């Protein structure tokens, strides 16, 4: 796996979504200047595309655990986007997290907080066949299929304001999607299509959920319902924002992140 480790201080682990990379969070990195940040290209995505076998939410959770074990990190804040929020929620909900022989701690010790952009616990049932169809297209059509997928997702998952005036953000999302390994992307689609929700009753850490009012993947009503299931959580809705929250509105996301950490974890 490709892993970027920067800075010093408390650990912050960043988990991108389907079709994303560690660069999903590049525009909000100044918020974390006093932390040690660990940005992971998850298996099958970005620079971590050379992976054998199937991919599942469980295997992605295990991959994150391996990284933390390798870095000797037993406690961290987690920042996620989209599919990465599912992985982060499972890490926070697990009663026991273990990686090899060196890391075995309770989730309450491991996950200090959750900051989740475009969050979801699992895809709604009507969306699962479409995600599987996207996997089939990527696998059968390769890079040509990825371009079609990228163009379709840009249109459906970014806001009208982003398409009108945030053209660099739109180009970034399109390029990120087009550069994915088709086979790795397909396997991550299949993992998402089969994802099951984490047990939210086991999530006790401070949690901030951030979505956009034009997010079709994590619409505000669904995020509000997700917040109601997590005891120590609140949610924010950004106006004029789609699903690629940290990319479409990095300034607003940075402000919310800074407030969250300063209020909950003052130095």
Short mmCIF file of C-alpha atoms in Angstrom, two decimals:
data_model
loop_
_atom_site.label_atom_id
_atom_site.label_comp_id
_atom_site.label_asym_id
_atom_site.label_seq_id
_atom_site.Cartn_x
_atom_site.Cartn_y
_atom_site.Cartn_z
CA UNK A 1 0.00 0.00 0.00
CA UNK A 2 1.02 3.58 -0.64
CA UNK A 3 1.02 5.44 2.68
CA UNK A 4 1.98 9.06 3.28
CA UNK A 5 3.08 9.91 6.82
CA UNK A 6 3.71 13.55 7.64
CA UNK A 7 4.20 15.72 10.71
CA UNK A 8 4.24 14.91 14.41
CA UNK A 9 1.75 14.89 17.23
CA UNK A 10 -1.44 12.90 17.71
CA UNK A 11 -2.15 10.55 14.81
CA UNK A 12 -4.85 11.29 12.23
CA UNK A 13 -5.67 8.51 9.78
CA UNK A 14 -7.31 9.58 6.51
CA UNK A 15 -9.38 7.16 4.44
CA UNK A 16 -10.59 8.13 0.97
CA UNK A 17 -13.72 6.92 -0.77
CA UNK A 18 -14.45 4.83 -3.85
CA UNK A 19 -12.47 6.24 -6.75
CA UNK A 20 -10.42 8.46 -4.45
CA UNK A 21 -6.83 8.60 -3.26
CA UNK A 22 -4.87 10.17 -0.44
CA UNK A 23 -5.14 13.43 -2.40
CA UNK A 24 -8.85 13.62 -1.58
CA UNK A 25 -7.71 15.43 1.57
CA UNK A 26 -4.89 17.57 0.14
CA UNK A 27 -6.86 20.83 0.20
CA UNK A 28 -7.69 20.51 3.92
CA UNK A 29 -4.26 19.37 5.11
CA UNK A 30 -3.29 22.72 6.72
CA UNK A 31 -5.88 22.00 9.44
CA UNK A 32 -3.73 19.08 10.58
CA UNK A 33 -0.39 20.88 10.81
CA UNK A 34 0.07 19.97 14.49
CA UNK A 35 -0.83 16.29 13.98
CA UNK A 36 0.88 13.28 12.50
CA UNK A 37 -1.18 12.50 9.42
CA UNK A 38 -1.37 9.05 7.84
CA UNK A 39 -2.96 9.12 4.39
CA UNK A 40 -3.54 5.70 2.85
CA UNK A 41 -4.28 4.73 -0.72
CA UNK A 42 -6.52 1.79 0.16
CA UNK A 43 -5.99 -1.57 -1.62
CA UNK A 44 -7.12 -1.46 -5.25
CA UNK A 45 -7.14 2.35 -5.38
CA UNK A 46 -4.68 5.00 -6.50
CA UNK A 47 -1.07 3.89 -6.11
CA UNK A 48 -2.14 0.76 -4.18
CA UNK A 49 -3.69 -0.90 -7.22
CA UNK A 50 -1.49 -4.02 -7.31
CA UNK A 51 -3.53 -6.27 -5.04
CA UNK A 52 -4.58 -9.89 -5.45
CA UNK A 53 -7.85 -11.50 -4.45
CA UNK A 54 -11.19 -9.98 -3.60
CA UNK A 55 -11.68 -6.76 -1.67
CA UNK A 56 -14.26 -6.34 1.07
CA UNK A 57 -14.95 -3.86 3.84
CA UNK A 58 -13.42 -6.40 6.23
CA UNK A 59 -10.24 -6.60 4.14
CA UNK A 60 -10.00 -2.80 3.99
CA UNK A 61 -10.40 -2.62 7.78
CA UNK A 62 -7.63 -5.21 8.11
CA UNK A 63 -5.43 -3.21 5.72
CA UNK A 64 -5.77 -0.10 7.89
CA UNK A 65 -4.99 -2.15 10.97
CA UNK A 66 -1.80 -3.44 9.30
CA UNK A 67 -0.68 0.12 8.58
CA UNK A 68 -1.29 1.17 12.18
CA UNK A 69 0.55 -1.89 13.47
CA UNK A 70 3.51 -1.18 11.19
CA UNK A 71 3.64 2.42 12.42
CA UNK A 72 3.14 1.34 16.04
CA UNK A 73 0.04 3.53 16.40
CA UNK A 74 -2.51 2.39 18.97
CA UNK A 75 -4.68 5.53 19.09
CA UNK A 76 -5.76 7.90 16.32
CA UNK A 77 -8.35 10.32 15.04
CA UNK A 78 -9.99 9.13 11.82
CA UNK A 79 -11.03 11.26 8.86
CA UNK A 80 -13.00 9.59 6.08
CA UNK A 81 -14.77 10.35 2.85
CA UNK A 82 -17.60 8.27 1.34
CA UNK A 83 -16.61 4.58 1.32
CA UNK A 84 -13.78 5.48 3.70
CA UNK A 85 -16.41 6.50 6.25
CA UNK A 86 -17.80 2.95 6.18
CA UNK A 87 -14.34 1.57 6.94
CA UNK A 88 -13.82 4.14 9.72
CA UNK A 89 -17.19 3.34 11.28
CA UNK A 90 -16.35 -0.37 11.39
CA UNK A 91 -13.03 0.42 13.05
CA UNK A 92 -14.81 2.54 15.65
CA UNK A 93 -17.53 -0.06 16.27
CA UNK A 94 -15.34 -3.13 16.62
CA UNK A 95 -15.07 -4.39 20.20
CA UNK A 96 -11.59 -5.70 19.45
CA UNK A 97 -9.15 -4.45 16.82
CA UNK A 98 -6.05 -6.52 16.19
CA UNK A 99 -3.30 -6.50 13.58
CA UNK A 100 -0.85 -9.36 13.67
CA UNK A 101 0.68 -9.75 17.08
CA UNK A 102 1.60 -6.15 17.84
CA UNK A 103 -1.70 -4.27 18.02
CA UNK A 104 -4.64 -5.44 20.08
CA UNK A 105 -6.69 -2.67 21.60
CA UNK A 106 -10.33 -1.90 22.11
CA UNK A 107 -12.01 0.34 19.56
CA UNK A 108 -12.64 2.98 22.22
CA UNK A 109 -8.88 3.20 22.70
CA UNK A 110 -8.02 3.07 19.01
CA UNK A 111 -10.51 5.58 17.58
CA UNK A 112 -10.34 8.93 19.36
CA UNK A 113 -12.77 10.67 17.00
CA UNK A 114 -14.50 10.42 13.64
CA UNK A 115 -14.67 13.25 11.12
CA UNK A 116 -16.69 11.89 8.20
CA UNK A 117 -17.35 13.67 4.91
CA UNK A 118 -20.16 12.44 2.65
CA UNK A 119 -20.79 9.73 5.25
CA UNK A 120 -22.80 6.56 4.96
CA UNK A 121 -23.03 3.31 6.89
CA UNK A 122 -23.76 1.25 3.79
CA UNK A 123 -25.38 1.84 0.38
CA UNK A 124 -29.19 1.87 0.24
CA UNK A 125 -30.59 -1.28 -1.34
CA UNK A 126 -31.72 0.39 -4.61
CA UNK A 127 -28.16 1.65 -5.20
CA UNK A 128 -26.43 -1.73 -4.91
CA UNK A 129 -27.30 -3.07 -8.42
CA UNK A 130 -26.02 0.14 -9.99
CA UNK A 131 -22.73 -0.13 -8.10
CA UNK A 132 -22.34 -3.73 -9.30
CA UNK A 133 -23.10 -2.63 -12.87
CA UNK A 134 -20.38 0.01 -12.56
CA UNK A 135 -17.95 -2.71 -11.47
CA UNK A 136 -18.84 -4.80 -14.51
CA UNK A 137 -18.33 -1.82 -16.83
CA UNK A 138 -14.93 -0.99 -15.37
CA UNK A 139 -13.79 -4.60 -15.60
CA UNK A 140 -15.03 -5.22 -19.14
CA UNK A 141 -14.20 -1.85 -20.74
CA UNK A 142 -11.01 -0.89 -18.90
CA UNK A 143 -9.75 2.67 -19.22
CA UNK A 144 -12.43 3.59 -21.76
CA UNK A 145 -15.07 2.49 -19.27
CA UNK A 146 -13.39 4.47 -16.49
CA UNK A 147 -13.65 7.64 -18.55
CA UNK A 148 -17.38 7.07 -19.05
CA UNK A 149 -17.79 6.32 -15.35
CA UNK A 150 -15.82 9.44 -14.42
CA UNK A 151 -17.91 11.71 -16.64
CA UNK A 152 -21.16 10.23 -15.32
CA UNK A 153 -20.10 10.59 -11.67
CA UNK A 154 -18.91 14.14 -12.14
CA UNK A 155 -22.34 15.03 -13.46
CA UNK A 156 -24.32 13.18 -10.81
CA UNK A 157 -22.23 13.60 -7.65
CA UNK A 158 -20.99 17.20 -7.75
CA UNK A 159 -23.10 20.28 -7.13
CA UNK A 160 -24.45 22.69 -9.72
CA UNK A 161 -22.27 25.43 -8.23
CA UNK A 162 -19.17 23.26 -8.52
CA UNK A 163 -19.92 22.53 -12.17
CA UNK A 164 -20.48 26.23 -12.76
CA UNK A 165 -17.61 27.88 -10.88
CA UNK A 166 -15.33 25.34 -9.20
CA UNK A 167 -13.92 23.95 -12.42
CA UNK A 168 -10.53 22.99 -10.97
CA UNK A 169 -12.34 20.82 -8.41
CA UNK A 170 -14.39 19.21 -11.16
CA UNK A 171 -11.24 18.50 -13.16
CA UNK A 172 -9.58 17.01 -10.07
CA UNK A 173 -12.50 14.64 -9.40
CA UNK A 174 -12.58 13.57 -13.07
CA UNK A 175 -8.84 12.96 -13.20
CA UNK A 176 -8.86 11.02 -9.93
CA UNK A 177 -11.56 8.69 -11.23
CA UNK A 178 -10.05 8.28 -14.70
CA UNK A 179 -6.65 7.34 -13.24
CA UNK A 180 -8.00 4.45 -11.17
CA UNK A 181 -6.97 0.92 -12.09
CA UNK A 182 -10.14 -0.48 -13.71
CA UNK A 183 -9.80 -3.87 -12.02
CA UNK A 184 -9.05 -2.37 -8.62
CA UNK A 185 -11.94 0.04 -8.99
CA UNK A 186 -14.26 -2.81 -9.98
CA UNK A 187 -13.30 -4.83 -6.91
CA UNK A 188 -13.84 -1.84 -4.65
CA UNK A 189 -17.26 -1.30 -6.26
CA UNK A 190 -18.11 -4.89 -5.42
CA UNK A 191 -16.93 -4.38 -1.83
CA UNK A 192 -19.15 -1.32 -1.52
CA UNK A 193 -22.12 -3.12 -3.07
CA UNK A 194 -21.81 -5.86 -0.42
CA UNK A 195 -21.09 -3.54 2.51
CA UNK A 196 -23.02 -3.98 5.75
CA UNK A 197 -23.55 -1.24 8.30
CA UNK A 198 -21.36 -1.06 11.38
CA UNK A 199 -23.02 -1.45 14.78
CA UNK A 200 -23.49 2.22 15.62
CA UNK A 201 -24.42 1.40 19.21
CA UNK A 202 -20.72 0.57 19.70
CA UNK A 203 -19.48 3.96 18.45
CA UNK A 204 -18.86 6.17 21.47
CA UNK A 205 -16.19 8.60 20.25
CA UNK A 206 -16.91 12.24 19.29
CA UNK A 207 -18.19 12.23 15.71
CA UNK A 208 -18.81 14.99 13.18
CA UNK A 209 -20.71 14.14 9.99
CA UNK A 210 -20.47 16.61 7.09
CA UNK A 211 -22.47 16.41 3.88
CA UNK A 212 -23.66 18.67 1.09
CA UNK A 213 -27.20 19.73 0.36
CA UNK A 214 -26.75 18.32 -3.17
CA UNK A 215 -25.03 15.09 -2.11
CA UNK A 216 -26.94 12.27 -3.81
CA UNK A 217 -24.80 9.56 -2.17
CA UNK A 218 -25.10 10.85 1.40
CA UNK A 219 -28.17 13.12 1.29
CA UNK A 220 -28.82 15.33 4.34
CA UNK A 221 -31.81 13.33 5.56
CA UNK A 222 -29.80 10.10 5.55
CA UNK A 223 -26.89 11.78 7.33
CA UNK A 224 -29.26 13.18 9.95
CA UNK A 225 -30.59 9.66 10.53
CA UNK A 226 -27.03 8.37 10.76
CA UNK A 227 -26.25 11.02 13.37
CA UNK A 228 -29.27 9.95 15.40
CA UNK A 229 -27.82 6.43 15.58
CA UNK A 230 -24.41 7.58 16.88
CA UNK A 231 -24.59 8.77 20.45
CA UNK A 232 -21.88 11.40 20.58
CA UNK A 233 -22.34 12.97 17.16
CA UNK A 234 -23.62 15.96 15.25
CA UNK A 235 -23.97 16.74 11.56
CA UNK A 236 -23.45 19.74 9.29
CA UNK A 237 -24.87 20.41 5.82
CA UNK A 238 -22.95 22.60 3.38
CA UNK A 239 -25.02 24.59 0.91
CA UNK A 240 -24.10 24.30 -2.75
CA UNK A 241 -22.00 21.19 -2.18
CA UNK A 242 -22.18 17.71 -3.68
CA UNK A 243 -20.62 14.43 -2.58
CA UNK A 244 -16.93 15.34 -3.00
CA UNK A 245 -17.08 17.53 0.09
CA UNK A 246 -13.37 18.21 0.89
CA UNK A 247 -12.66 18.87 -2.79
CA UNK A 248 -15.70 20.98 -3.65
CA UNK A 249 -15.66 23.13 -0.48
CA UNK A 250 -12.24 22.78 1.21
CA UNK A 251 -12.39 26.10 3.05
CA UNK A 252 -15.71 25.30 4.70
CA UNK A 253 -14.62 21.73 5.47
CA UNK A 254 -11.39 23.06 6.99
CA UNK A 255 -13.32 25.44 9.20
CA UNK A 256 -15.63 22.70 10.45
CA UNK A 257 -12.68 20.38 11.08
CA UNK A 258 -10.76 23.06 12.97
CA UNK A 259 -13.78 23.85 15.15
CA UNK A 260 -14.41 20.16 15.83
CA UNK A 261 -10.88 19.47 17.03
CA UNK A 262 -10.48 22.71 18.98
CA UNK A 263 -13.80 22.23 20.82
CA UNK A 264 -13.35 18.54 21.55
CA UNK A 265 -9.58 18.19 21.82
CA UNK A 266 -8.13 21.53 22.88
CA UNK A 267 -4.32 21.41 23.10
#
